[in-house]
Short mmCIF file of C-alpha atoms in Angstrom, two decimals:
data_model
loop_
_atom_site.label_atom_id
_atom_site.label_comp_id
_atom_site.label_asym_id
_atom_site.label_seq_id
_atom_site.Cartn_x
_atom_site.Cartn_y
_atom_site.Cartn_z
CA UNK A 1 -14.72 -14.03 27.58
CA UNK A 2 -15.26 -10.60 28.24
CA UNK A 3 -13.64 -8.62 25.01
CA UNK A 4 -14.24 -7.98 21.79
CA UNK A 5 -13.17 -10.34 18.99
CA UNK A 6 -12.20 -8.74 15.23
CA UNK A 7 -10.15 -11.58 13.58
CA UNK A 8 -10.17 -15.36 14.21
CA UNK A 9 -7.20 -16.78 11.96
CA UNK A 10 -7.61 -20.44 10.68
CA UNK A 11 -4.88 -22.54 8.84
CA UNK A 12 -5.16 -25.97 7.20
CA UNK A 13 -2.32 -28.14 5.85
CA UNK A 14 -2.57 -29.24 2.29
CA UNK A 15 -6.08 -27.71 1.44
CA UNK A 16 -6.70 -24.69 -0.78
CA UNK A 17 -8.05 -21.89 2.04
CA UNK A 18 -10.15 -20.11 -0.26
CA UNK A 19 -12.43 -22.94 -0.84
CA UNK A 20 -12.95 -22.73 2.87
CA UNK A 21 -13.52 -18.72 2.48
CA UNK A 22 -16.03 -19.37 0.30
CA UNK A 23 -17.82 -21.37 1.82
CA UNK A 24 -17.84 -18.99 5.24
CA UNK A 25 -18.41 -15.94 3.23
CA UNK A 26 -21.93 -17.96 2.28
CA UNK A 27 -22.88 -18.79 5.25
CA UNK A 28 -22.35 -15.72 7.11
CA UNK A 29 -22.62 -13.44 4.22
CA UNK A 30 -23.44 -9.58 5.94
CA UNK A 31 -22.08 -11.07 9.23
CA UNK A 32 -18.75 -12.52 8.39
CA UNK A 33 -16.06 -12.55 5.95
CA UNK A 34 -13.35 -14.63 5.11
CA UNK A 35 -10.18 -13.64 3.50
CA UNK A 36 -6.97 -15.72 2.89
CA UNK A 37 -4.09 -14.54 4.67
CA UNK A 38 -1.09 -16.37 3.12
CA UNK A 39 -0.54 -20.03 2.55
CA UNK A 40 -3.57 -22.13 3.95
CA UNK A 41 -4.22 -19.36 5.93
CA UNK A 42 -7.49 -17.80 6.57
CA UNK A 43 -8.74 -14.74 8.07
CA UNK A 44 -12.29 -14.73 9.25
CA UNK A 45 -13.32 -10.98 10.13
CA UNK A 46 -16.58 -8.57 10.57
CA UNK A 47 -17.48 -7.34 7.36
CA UNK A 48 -16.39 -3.79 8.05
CA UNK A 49 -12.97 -4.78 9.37
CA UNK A 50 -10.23 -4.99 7.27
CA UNK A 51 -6.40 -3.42 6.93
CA UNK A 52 -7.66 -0.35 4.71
CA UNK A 53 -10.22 0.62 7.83
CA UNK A 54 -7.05 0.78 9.75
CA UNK A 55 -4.85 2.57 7.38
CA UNK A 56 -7.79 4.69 6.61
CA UNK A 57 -7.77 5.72 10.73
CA UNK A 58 -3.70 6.05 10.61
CA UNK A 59 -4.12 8.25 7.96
CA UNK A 60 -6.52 10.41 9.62
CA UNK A 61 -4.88 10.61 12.83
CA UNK A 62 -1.47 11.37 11.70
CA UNK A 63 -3.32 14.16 8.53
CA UNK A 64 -1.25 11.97 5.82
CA UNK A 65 -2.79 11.68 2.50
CA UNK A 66 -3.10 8.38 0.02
CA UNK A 67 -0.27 10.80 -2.01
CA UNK A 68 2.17 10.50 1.15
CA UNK A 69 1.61 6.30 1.81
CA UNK A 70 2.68 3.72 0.79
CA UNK A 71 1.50 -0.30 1.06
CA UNK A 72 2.59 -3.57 0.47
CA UNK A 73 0.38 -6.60 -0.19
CA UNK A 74 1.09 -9.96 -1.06
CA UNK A 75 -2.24 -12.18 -0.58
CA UNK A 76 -6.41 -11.78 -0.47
CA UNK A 77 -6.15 -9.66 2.69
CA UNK A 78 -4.75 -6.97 1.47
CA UNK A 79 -6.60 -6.14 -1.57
CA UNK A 80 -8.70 -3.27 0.20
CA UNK A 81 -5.21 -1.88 1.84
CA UNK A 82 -3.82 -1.19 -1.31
CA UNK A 83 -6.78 1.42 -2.66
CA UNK A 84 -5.60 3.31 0.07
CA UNK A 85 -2.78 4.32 -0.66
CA UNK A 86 -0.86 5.48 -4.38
CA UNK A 87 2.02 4.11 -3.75
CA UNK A 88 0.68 0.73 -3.73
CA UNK A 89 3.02 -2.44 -4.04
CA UNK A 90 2.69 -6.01 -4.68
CA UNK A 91 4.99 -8.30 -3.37
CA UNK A 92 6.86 -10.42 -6.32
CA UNK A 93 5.11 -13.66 -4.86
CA UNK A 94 1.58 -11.53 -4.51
CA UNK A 95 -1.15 -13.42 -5.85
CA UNK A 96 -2.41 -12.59 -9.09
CA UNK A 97 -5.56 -10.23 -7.98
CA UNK A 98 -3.35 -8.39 -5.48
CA UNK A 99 -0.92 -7.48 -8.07
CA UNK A 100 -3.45 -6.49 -10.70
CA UNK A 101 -4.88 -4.09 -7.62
CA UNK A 102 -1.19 -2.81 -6.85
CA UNK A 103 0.25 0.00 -9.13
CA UNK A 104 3.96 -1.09 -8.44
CA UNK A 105 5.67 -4.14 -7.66
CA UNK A 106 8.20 -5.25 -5.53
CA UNK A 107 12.09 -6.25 -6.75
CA UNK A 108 12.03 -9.08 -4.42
CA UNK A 109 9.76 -11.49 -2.75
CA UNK A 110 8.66 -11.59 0.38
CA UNK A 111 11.83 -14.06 1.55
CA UNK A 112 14.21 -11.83 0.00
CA UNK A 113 13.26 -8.43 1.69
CA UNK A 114 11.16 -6.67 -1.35
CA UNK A 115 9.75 -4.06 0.79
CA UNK A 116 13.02 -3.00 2.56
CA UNK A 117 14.20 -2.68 -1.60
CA UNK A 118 10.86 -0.60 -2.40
CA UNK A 119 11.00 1.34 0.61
CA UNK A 120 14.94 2.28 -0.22
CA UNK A 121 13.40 3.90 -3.65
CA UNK A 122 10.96 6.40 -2.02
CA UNK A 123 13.60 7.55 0.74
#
């Protein structure tokens, strides 16, 4: 394979991903890092990748401020999104840690479209 690889997403039925995290982010600590992604999902990643890098680069490009964005997060991988922006949501279904990171929170869950809601409030 001749490309570069940022993400490798593993899932596992009926086991707790972050116990796998864990255990990746020890082994490769510095070189890899695992994040769960949703359900027995897990995202395995280079250290300096993540969804705030690229909402940090959007930002730049288009010259809009953490005052003019907004982000939704529901799980592990989107903890270091949500600094990046003020309006920062958690999804009603978010994880604990995401929705002690978010300032606001969404009406609805994921299932039940809480971002279309939120999104109808800043418009």
């Amino acid at each position: 394979m001749d490309d570069h690889i940022y993400k490798a997403t593993f899932s596992w039925q009926d086991t707790d991903a972050n116990a796998h995290a864990d255990l990746i982010n020890q082994q490769f600590a510095g070189r890899l890092r695992a994040t769960v992604s949703g359900g027995n999902g897990l995202d395995v990643i280079p250290p300096h990748v993540n969804k705030a890098s690229g909402l940090a680069y959007l930002q730049s490009h288009w010259q809009v401020t953490a005052s003019q964005t907004a982000a939704f997060g529901d799980n592990g991988n989107d903890l270091e999104m949500l600094r990046e922006a003020d309006y920062s949501y958690a999804m009603q279904n978010a994880i604990m840690p995401v929705k002690q990171m978010a300032t606001y929170l969404t009406p609805y869950d994921n299932n039940h479209d809480g971002v279309l809601a939120a999104i109808e409030t800043l418009i």
